[in-house]
Tab-separated table of C-alpha atoms and ligand atoms in Angstrom:
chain	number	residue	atom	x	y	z
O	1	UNK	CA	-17.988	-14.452	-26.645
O	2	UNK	CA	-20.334	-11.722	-26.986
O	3	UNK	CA	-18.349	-8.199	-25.911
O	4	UNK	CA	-20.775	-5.616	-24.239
O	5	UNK	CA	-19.541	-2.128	-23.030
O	6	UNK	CA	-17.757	-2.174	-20.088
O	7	UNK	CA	-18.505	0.449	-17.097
O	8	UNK	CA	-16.407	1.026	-14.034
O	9	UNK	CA	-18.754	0.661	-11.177
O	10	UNK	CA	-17.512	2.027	-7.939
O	11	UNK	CA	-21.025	1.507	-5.805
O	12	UNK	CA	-20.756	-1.389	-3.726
O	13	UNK	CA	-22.479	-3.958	-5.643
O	14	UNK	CA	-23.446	-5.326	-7.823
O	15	UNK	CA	-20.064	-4.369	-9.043
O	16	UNK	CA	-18.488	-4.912	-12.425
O	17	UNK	CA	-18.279	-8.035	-13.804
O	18	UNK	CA	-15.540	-9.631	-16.002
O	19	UNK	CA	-16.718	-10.614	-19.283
O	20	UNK	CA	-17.048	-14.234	-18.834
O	21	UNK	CA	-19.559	-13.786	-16.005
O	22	UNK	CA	-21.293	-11.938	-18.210
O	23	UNK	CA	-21.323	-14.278	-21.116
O	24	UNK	CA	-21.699	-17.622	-18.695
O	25	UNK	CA	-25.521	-16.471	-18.326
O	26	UNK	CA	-26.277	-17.363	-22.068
O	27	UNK	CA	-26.467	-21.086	-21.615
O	28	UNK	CA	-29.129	-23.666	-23.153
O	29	UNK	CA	-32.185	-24.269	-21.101
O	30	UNK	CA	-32.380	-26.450	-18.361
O	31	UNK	CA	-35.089	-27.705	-16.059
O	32	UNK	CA	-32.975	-26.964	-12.477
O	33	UNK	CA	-34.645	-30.370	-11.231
O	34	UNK	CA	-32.236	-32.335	-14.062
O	35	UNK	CA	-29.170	-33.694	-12.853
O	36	UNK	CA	-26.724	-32.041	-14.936
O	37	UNK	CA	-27.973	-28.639	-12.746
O	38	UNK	CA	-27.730	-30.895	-9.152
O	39	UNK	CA	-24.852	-31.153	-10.238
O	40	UNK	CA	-23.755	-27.389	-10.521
O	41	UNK	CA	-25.553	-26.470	-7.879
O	42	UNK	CA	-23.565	-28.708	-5.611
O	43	UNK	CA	-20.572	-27.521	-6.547
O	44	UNK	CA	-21.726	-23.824	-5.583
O	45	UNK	CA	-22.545	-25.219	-2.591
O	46	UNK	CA	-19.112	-26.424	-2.099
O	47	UNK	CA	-17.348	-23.717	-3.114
O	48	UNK	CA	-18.814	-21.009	-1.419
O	49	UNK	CA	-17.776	-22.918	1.592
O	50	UNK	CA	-14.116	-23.289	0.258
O	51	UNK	CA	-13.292	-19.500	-0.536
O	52	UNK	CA	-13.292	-18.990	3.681
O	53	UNK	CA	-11.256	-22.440	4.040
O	54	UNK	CA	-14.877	-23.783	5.400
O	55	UNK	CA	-13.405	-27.519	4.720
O	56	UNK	CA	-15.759	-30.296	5.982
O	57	UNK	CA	-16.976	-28.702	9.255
O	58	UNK	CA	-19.150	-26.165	7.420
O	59	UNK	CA	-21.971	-26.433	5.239
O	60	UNK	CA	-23.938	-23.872	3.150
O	61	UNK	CA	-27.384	-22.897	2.263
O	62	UNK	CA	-28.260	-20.950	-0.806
O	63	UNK	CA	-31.474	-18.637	-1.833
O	64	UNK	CA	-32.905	-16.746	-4.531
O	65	UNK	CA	-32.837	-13.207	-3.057
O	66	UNK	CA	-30.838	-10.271	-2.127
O	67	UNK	CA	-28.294	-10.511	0.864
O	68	UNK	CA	-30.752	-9.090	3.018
O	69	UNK	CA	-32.672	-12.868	2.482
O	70	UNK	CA	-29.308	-14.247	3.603
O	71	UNK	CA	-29.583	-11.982	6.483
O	72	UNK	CA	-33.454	-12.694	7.298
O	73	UNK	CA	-32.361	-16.604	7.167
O	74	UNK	CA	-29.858	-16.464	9.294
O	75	UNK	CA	-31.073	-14.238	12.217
O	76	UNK	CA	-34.647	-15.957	11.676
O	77	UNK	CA	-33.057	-19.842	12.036
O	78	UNK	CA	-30.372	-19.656	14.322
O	79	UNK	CA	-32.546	-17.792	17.659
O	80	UNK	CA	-33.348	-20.139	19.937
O	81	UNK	CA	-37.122	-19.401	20.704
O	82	UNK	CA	-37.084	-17.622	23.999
O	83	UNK	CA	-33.334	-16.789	23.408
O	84	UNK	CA	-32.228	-13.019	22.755
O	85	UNK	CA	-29.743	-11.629	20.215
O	86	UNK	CA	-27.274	-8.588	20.636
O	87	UNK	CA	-27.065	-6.464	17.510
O	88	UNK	CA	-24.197	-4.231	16.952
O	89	UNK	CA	-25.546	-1.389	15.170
O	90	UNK	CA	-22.357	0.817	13.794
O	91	UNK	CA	-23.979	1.258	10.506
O	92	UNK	CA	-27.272	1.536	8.270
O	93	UNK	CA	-26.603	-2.636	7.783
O	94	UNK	CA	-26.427	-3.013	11.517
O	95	UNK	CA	-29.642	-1.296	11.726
O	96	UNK	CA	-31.437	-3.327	9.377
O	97	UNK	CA	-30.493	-6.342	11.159
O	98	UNK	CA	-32.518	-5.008	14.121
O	99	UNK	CA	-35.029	-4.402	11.771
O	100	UNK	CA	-35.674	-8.277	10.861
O	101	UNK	CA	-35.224	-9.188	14.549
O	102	UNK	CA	-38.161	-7.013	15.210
O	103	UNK	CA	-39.988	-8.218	12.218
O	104	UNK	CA	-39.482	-11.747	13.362
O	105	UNK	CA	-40.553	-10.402	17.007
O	106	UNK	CA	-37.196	-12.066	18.306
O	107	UNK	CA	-36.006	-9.894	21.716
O	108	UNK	CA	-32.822	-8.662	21.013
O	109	UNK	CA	-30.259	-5.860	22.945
O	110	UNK	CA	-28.964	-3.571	20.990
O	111	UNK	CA	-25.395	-1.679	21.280
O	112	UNK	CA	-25.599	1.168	19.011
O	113	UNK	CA	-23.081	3.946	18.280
O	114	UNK	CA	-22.951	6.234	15.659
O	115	UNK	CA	-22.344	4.998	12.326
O	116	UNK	CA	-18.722	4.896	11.464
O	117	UNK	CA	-17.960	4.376	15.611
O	118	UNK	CA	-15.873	2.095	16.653
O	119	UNK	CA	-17.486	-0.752	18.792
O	120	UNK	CA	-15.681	-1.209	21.947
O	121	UNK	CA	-15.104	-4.346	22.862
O	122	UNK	CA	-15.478	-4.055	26.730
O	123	UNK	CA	-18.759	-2.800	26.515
O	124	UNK	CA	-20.194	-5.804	23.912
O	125	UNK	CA	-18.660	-8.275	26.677
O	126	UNK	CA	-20.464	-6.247	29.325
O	127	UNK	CA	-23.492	-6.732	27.902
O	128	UNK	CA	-23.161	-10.706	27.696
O	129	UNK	CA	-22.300	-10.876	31.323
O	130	UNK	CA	-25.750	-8.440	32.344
O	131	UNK	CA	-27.695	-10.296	29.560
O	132	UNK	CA	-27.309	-14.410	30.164
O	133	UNK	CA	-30.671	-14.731	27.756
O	134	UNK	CA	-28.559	-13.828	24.711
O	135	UNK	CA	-27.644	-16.541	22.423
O	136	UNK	CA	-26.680	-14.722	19.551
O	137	UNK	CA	-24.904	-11.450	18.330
O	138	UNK	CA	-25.655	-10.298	14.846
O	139	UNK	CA	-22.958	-7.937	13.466
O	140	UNK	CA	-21.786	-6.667	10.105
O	141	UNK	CA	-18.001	-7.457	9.419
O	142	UNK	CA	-17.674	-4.727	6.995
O	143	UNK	CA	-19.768	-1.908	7.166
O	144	UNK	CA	-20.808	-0.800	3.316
O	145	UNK	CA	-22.028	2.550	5.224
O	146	UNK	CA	-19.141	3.974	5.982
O	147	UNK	CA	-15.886	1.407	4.935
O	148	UNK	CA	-15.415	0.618	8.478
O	149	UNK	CA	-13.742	-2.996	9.089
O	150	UNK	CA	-15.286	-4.235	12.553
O	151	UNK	CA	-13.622	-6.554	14.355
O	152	UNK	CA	-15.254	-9.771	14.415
O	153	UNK	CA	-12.507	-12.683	14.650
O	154	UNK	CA	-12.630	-10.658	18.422
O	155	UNK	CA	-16.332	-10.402	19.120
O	156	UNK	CA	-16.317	-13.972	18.075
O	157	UNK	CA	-13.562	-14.761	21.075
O	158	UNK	CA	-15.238	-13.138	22.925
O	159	UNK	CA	-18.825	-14.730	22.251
O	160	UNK	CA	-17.698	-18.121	22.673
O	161	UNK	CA	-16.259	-17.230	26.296
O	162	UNK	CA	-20.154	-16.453	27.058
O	163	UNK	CA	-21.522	-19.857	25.136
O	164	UNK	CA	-22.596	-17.271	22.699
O	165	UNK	CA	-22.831	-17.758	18.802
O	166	UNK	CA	-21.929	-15.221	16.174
O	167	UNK	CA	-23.791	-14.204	12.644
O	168	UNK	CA	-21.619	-12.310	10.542
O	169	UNK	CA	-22.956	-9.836	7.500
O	170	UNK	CA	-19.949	-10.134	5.273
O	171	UNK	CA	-21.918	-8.755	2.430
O	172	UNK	CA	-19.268	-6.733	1.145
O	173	UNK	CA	-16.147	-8.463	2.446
O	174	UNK	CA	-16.890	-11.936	1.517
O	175	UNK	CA	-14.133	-12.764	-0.813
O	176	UNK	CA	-12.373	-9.757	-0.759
O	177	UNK	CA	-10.839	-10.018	2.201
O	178	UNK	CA	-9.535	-12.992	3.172
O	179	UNK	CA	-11.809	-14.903	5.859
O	180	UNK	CA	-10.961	-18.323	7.675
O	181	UNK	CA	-13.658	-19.752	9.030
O	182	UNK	CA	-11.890	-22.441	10.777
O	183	UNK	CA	-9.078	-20.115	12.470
O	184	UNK	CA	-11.848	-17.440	13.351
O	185	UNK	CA	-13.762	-20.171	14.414
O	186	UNK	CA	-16.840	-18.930	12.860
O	187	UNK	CA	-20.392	-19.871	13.513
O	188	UNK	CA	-22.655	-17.752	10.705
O	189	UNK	CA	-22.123	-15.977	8.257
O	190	UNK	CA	-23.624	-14.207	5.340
O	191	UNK	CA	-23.040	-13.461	1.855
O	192	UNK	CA	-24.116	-12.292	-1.845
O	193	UNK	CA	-23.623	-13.718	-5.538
O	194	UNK	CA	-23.059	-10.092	-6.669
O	195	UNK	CA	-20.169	-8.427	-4.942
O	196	UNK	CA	-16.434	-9.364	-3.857
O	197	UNK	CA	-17.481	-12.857	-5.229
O	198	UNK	CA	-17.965	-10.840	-8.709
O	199	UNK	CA	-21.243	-12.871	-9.813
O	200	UNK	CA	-24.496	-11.611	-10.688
O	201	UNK	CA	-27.213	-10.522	-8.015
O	202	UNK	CA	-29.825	-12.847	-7.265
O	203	UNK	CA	-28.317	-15.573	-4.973
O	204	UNK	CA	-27.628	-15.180	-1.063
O	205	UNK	CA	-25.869	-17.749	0.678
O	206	UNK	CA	-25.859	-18.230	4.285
O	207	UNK	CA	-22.553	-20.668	5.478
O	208	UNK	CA	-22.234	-22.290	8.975
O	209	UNK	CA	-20.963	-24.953	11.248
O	210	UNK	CA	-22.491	-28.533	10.115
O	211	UNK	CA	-22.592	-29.498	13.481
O	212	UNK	CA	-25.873	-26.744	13.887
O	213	UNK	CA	-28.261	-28.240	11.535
O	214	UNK	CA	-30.267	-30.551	13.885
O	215	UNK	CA	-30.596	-27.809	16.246
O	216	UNK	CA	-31.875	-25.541	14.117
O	217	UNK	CA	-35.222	-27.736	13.175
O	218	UNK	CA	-36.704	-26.343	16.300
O	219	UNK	CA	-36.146	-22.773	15.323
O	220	UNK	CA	-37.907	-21.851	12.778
O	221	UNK	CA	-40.173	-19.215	12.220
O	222	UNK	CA	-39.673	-18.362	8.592
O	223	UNK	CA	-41.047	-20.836	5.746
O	224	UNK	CA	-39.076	-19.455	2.686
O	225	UNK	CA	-35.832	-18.013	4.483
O	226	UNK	CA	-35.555	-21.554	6.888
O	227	UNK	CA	-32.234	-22.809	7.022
O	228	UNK	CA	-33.090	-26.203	8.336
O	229	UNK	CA	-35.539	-26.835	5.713
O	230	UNK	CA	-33.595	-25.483	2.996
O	231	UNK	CA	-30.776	-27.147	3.867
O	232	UNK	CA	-32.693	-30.826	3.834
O	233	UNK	CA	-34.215	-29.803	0.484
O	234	UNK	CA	-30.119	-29.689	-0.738
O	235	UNK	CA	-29.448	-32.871	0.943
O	236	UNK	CA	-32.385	-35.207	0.132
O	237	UNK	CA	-32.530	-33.549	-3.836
O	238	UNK	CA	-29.448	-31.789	-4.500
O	239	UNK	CA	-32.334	-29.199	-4.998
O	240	UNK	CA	-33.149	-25.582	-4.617
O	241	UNK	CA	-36.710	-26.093	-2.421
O	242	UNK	CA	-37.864	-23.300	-4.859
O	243	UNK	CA	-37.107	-22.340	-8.651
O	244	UNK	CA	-33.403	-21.629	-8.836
O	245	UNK	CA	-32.559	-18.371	-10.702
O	246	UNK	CA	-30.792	-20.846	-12.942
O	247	UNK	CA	-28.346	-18.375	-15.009
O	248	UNK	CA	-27.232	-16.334	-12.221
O	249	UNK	CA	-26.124	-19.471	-10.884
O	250	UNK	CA	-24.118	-20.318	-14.168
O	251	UNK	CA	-22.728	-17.505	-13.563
O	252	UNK	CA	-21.814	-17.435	-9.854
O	253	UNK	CA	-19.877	-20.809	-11.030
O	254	UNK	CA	-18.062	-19.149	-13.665
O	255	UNK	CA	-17.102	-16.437	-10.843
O	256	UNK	CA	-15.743	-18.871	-8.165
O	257	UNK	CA	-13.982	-20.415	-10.552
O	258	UNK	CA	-12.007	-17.340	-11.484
O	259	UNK	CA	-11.803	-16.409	-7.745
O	260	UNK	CA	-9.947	-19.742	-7.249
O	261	UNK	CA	-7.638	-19.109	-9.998
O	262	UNK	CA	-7.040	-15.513	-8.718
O	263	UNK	CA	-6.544	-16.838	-5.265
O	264	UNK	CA	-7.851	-14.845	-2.198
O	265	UNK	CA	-4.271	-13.232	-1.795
O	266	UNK	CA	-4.353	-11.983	-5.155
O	267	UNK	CA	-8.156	-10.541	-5.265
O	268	UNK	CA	-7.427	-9.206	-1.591
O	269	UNK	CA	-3.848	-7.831	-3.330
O	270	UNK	CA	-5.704	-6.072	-6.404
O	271	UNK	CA	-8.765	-4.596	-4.240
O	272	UNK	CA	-6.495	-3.239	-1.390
O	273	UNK	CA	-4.073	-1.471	-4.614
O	274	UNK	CA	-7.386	-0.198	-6.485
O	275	UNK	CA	-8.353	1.161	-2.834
O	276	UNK	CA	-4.848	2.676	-2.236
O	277	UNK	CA	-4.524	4.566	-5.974
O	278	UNK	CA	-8.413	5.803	-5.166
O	279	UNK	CA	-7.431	6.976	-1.604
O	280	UNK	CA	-4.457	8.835	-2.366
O	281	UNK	CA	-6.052	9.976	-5.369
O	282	UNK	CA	-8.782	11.985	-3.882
O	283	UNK	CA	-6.952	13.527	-1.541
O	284	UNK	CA	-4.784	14.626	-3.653
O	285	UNK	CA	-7.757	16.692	-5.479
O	286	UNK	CA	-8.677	18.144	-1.953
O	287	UNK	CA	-11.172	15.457	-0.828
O	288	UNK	CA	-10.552	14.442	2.615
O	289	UNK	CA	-12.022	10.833	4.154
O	290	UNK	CA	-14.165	9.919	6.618
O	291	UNK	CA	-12.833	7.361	8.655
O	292	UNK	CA	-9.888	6.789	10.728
O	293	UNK	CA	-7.380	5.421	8.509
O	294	UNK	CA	-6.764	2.310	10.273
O	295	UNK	CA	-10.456	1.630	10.688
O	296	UNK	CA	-10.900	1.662	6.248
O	297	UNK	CA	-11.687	-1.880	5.019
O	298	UNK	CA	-10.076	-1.145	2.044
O	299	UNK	CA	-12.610	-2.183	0.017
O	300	UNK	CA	-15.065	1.467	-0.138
O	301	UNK	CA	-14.277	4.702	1.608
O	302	UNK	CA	-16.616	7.313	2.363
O	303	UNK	CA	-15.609	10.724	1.695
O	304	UNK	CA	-17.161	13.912	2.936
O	305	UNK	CA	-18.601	16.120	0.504
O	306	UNK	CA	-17.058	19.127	-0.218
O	307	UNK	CA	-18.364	22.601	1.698
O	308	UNK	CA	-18.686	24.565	-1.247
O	309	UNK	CA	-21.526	26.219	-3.545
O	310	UNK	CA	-20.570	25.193	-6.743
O	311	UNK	CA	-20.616	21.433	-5.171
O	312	UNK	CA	-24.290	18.945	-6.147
O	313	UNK	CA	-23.540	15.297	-5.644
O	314	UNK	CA	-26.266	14.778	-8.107
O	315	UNK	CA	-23.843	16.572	-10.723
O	316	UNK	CA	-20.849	15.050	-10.096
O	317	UNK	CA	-22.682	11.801	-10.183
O	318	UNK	CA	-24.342	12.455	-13.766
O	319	UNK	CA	-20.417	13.722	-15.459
O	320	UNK	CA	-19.123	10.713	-14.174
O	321	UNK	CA	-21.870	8.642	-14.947
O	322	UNK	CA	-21.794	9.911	-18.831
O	323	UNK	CA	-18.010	9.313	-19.271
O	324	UNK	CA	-18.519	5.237	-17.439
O	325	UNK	CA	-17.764	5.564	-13.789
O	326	UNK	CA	-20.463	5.036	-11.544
O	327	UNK	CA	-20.125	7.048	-8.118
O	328	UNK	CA	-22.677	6.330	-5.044
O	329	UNK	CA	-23.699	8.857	-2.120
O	330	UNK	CA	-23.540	8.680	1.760
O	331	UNK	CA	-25.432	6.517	3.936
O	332	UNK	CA	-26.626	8.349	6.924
O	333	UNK	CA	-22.806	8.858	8.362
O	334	UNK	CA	-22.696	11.600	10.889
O	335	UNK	CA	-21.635	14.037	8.273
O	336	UNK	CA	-22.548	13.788	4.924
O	337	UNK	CA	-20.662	11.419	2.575
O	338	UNK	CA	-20.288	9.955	-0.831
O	339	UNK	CA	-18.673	6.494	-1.447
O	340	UNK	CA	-16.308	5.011	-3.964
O	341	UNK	CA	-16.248	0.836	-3.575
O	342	UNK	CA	-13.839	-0.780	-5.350
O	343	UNK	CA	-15.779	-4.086	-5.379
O	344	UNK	CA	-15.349	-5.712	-8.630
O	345	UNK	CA	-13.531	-6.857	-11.376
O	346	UNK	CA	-11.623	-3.442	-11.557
O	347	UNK	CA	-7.913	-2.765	-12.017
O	348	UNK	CA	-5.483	0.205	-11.571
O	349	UNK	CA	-5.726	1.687	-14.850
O	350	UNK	CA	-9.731	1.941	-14.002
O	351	UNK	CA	-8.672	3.814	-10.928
O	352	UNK	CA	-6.232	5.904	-12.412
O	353	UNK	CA	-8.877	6.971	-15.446
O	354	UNK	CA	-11.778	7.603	-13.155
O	355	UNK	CA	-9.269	9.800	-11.045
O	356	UNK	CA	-8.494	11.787	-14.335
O	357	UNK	CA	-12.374	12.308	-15.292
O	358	UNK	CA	-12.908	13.525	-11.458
O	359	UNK	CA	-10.195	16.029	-11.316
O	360	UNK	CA	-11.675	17.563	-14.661
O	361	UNK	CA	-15.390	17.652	-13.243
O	362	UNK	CA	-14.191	19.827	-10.149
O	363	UNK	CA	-11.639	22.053	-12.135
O	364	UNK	CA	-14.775	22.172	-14.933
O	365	UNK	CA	-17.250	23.025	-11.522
O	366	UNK	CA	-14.946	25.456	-9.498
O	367	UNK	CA	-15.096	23.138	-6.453
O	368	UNK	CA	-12.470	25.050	-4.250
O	369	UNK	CA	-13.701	24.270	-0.452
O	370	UNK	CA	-13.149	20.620	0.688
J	401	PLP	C1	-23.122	-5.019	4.750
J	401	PLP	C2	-24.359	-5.255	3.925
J	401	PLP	N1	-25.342	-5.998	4.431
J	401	PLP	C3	-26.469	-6.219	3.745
J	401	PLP	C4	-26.652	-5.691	2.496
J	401	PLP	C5	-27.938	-5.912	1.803
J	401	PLP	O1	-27.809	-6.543	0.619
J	401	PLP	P1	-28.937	-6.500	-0.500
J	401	PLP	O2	-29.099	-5.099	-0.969
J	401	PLP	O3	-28.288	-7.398	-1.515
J	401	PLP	O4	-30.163	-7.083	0.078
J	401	PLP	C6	-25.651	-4.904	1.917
J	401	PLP	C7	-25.834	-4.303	0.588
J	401	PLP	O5	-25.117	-3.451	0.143
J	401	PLP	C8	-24.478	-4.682	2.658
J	401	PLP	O6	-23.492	-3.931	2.168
């Protein structure tokens, strides 16, 4: 196995890979339409579904984009023409989801709050009751803009009171927290090769209840990001419709499999510890976090940037980029933030030598005002 250097990554994806990953993209050529690769690709396809206990009632879809595709497929499929969708906008992914509804010129409600807000519940299920035309709600289930968990398992209870259907963005959560899509009763939801999963970017997967596909044939308004079609082309041909990236997905195989052997308690276990040693850590330099503690994910907190001259983002960045550690600014919060993600593979020692390099670059800058 080929060793390459290895950097701590603390943006939120694409994250830090474990060697193997790495090294499971050098494999021999293959035409994708050979059977050997129907074969891998089916068991992708499977497993994606198994690492949020999917079982047989669920079914996923695959692309070759960003999770942004993933999101674009979902909210593009699953609208009923003439329907509406409710977007909860808490964050600069919530906000983007509005942005391919209105691409897609699908009518949709918005409930926006400032990002890093907490959404009441009340008010989404006041909406449903004044708004009978919406079929959908579109929310992210953790939001990479500020670390804030929202709670979907109860937007989804209530949804369902209202005959409403839920797509989830759990671009950053996906497999780092653990998810049951049969106990949260899930309808859609959305997700990347190249974070909490620990693959490579290039694959977005989109995962829902089997018992949708024949009504979404009447939906569709994308050609490339159609779930209907996309998912025939898998079950006619075992087949991508379009070419595969075929070594990312080599590699997203490679990373299930060590998810499965980690086991979602254990990769929740070792994020929510990385997140812990980070969280304390900061603080104890002077740093102080942005969210409510009982609203952090766990997986990435934003932390508001220092009040003081001597402090540049920009610098602090370029020390810590230069000695490994990759750091990754705000997001539009209401005050200004940087963010530490411990997506990845990642362990305590990583946390504990990042922490050491950080303390040195504000003693070295004379960063005294948090
Ligand atoms: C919550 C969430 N949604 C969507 C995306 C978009 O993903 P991509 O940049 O892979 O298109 C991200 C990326 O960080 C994200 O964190």
């Amino acid at each position: 196995m080929k060793e390459v250097k290895r950097n701590i990554l603390l943006n939120p994806g694409p994250g830090t890979t474990s060697n193997s990953v790495k090294n499971a993209l050098v494999v021999a050529d293959i035409c994708p339409r050979e059977k050997d690769f129907e074969n891998l690709m089916s068991s992708v396809r499977e497993d994606v579904v198994k690492v949020i206990n999917g079982s047989e009632d669920y079914i996923s879809v695959l692309f070759t984009a960003s999770g942004t595709g993933g999101d674009e497929a979902a909210i593009s499929s699953a609208v009923p023409l003439g329907k509406k969708i409710l977007i909860i906008e808490n964050g600069a992914y919530g906000t983007r989801m509005k942005e391919i509804a209105k691409t897609y010129k699908i009518d949709y409600v918005e409930y926006s709050i400032a990002y890093g807000d907490y959404p009441d519940l009340n008010k989404i299920e006041t909406i449903l009751t004044n708004e009978p035309e919406i079929s959908h709600i579109a929310v992210v289930h953790h939001e990479t803009t500020t670390g804030m968990l929202n709670p979907v398992k109860e937007i989804i209870q209530i949804a369902h009171k209202y005959n409403v259907e839920v797509i989830i963005d759990a671009m950053s959560s996906y497999a780092g927290i653990s998810i049951d899509a049969k106990e949260w009763d899930i309808d859609y939801i959305v997700s990347t090769s190249n974070k909490c999963i620990q693959g490579m970017a290039g694959i977005t997967f989109v995962i829902f209840k089997k018992a949708f596909i024949d009504k979404l044939k009447n939906n569709r308004r994308s050609f490339y990001f159609d779930i209907y079609s996309q998912y025939m082309g898998f079950k006619n041909s075992h087949q991508m419709r379009f070419t595969p990236p075929v070594q990312i997905i080599y590699a997203l195989r490679q990373a299930l499999d060590e998810f499965f052997e980690e086991t979602t308690e254990g990769r929740e276990k070792r994020y929510t510890d990385n997140w812990n040693i980070l969280y304390n850590g900061v603080q104890e330099i002077g740093f102080k976090p942005y969210l409510n503690y009982k609203h952090e994910s766990k997986i990435l907190m934003a932390i508001k940037e220092p009040d003081d001259i001597n402090y540049s983002f920009e610098n602090m960045h370029d020390y810590l980029y230069q000695r490994g550690f990759t750091i990754y600014p705000g997001k539009g919060a209401k005050e200004a933030t940087f963010r530490l993600a411990v997506i990845g593979d990642l362990y305590k020692n990583d946390m504990h030598d990042f922490l050491v390099e950080l303390k040195n670059y504000i003693k070295e800058s004379g960063i005294t005002q948090f």
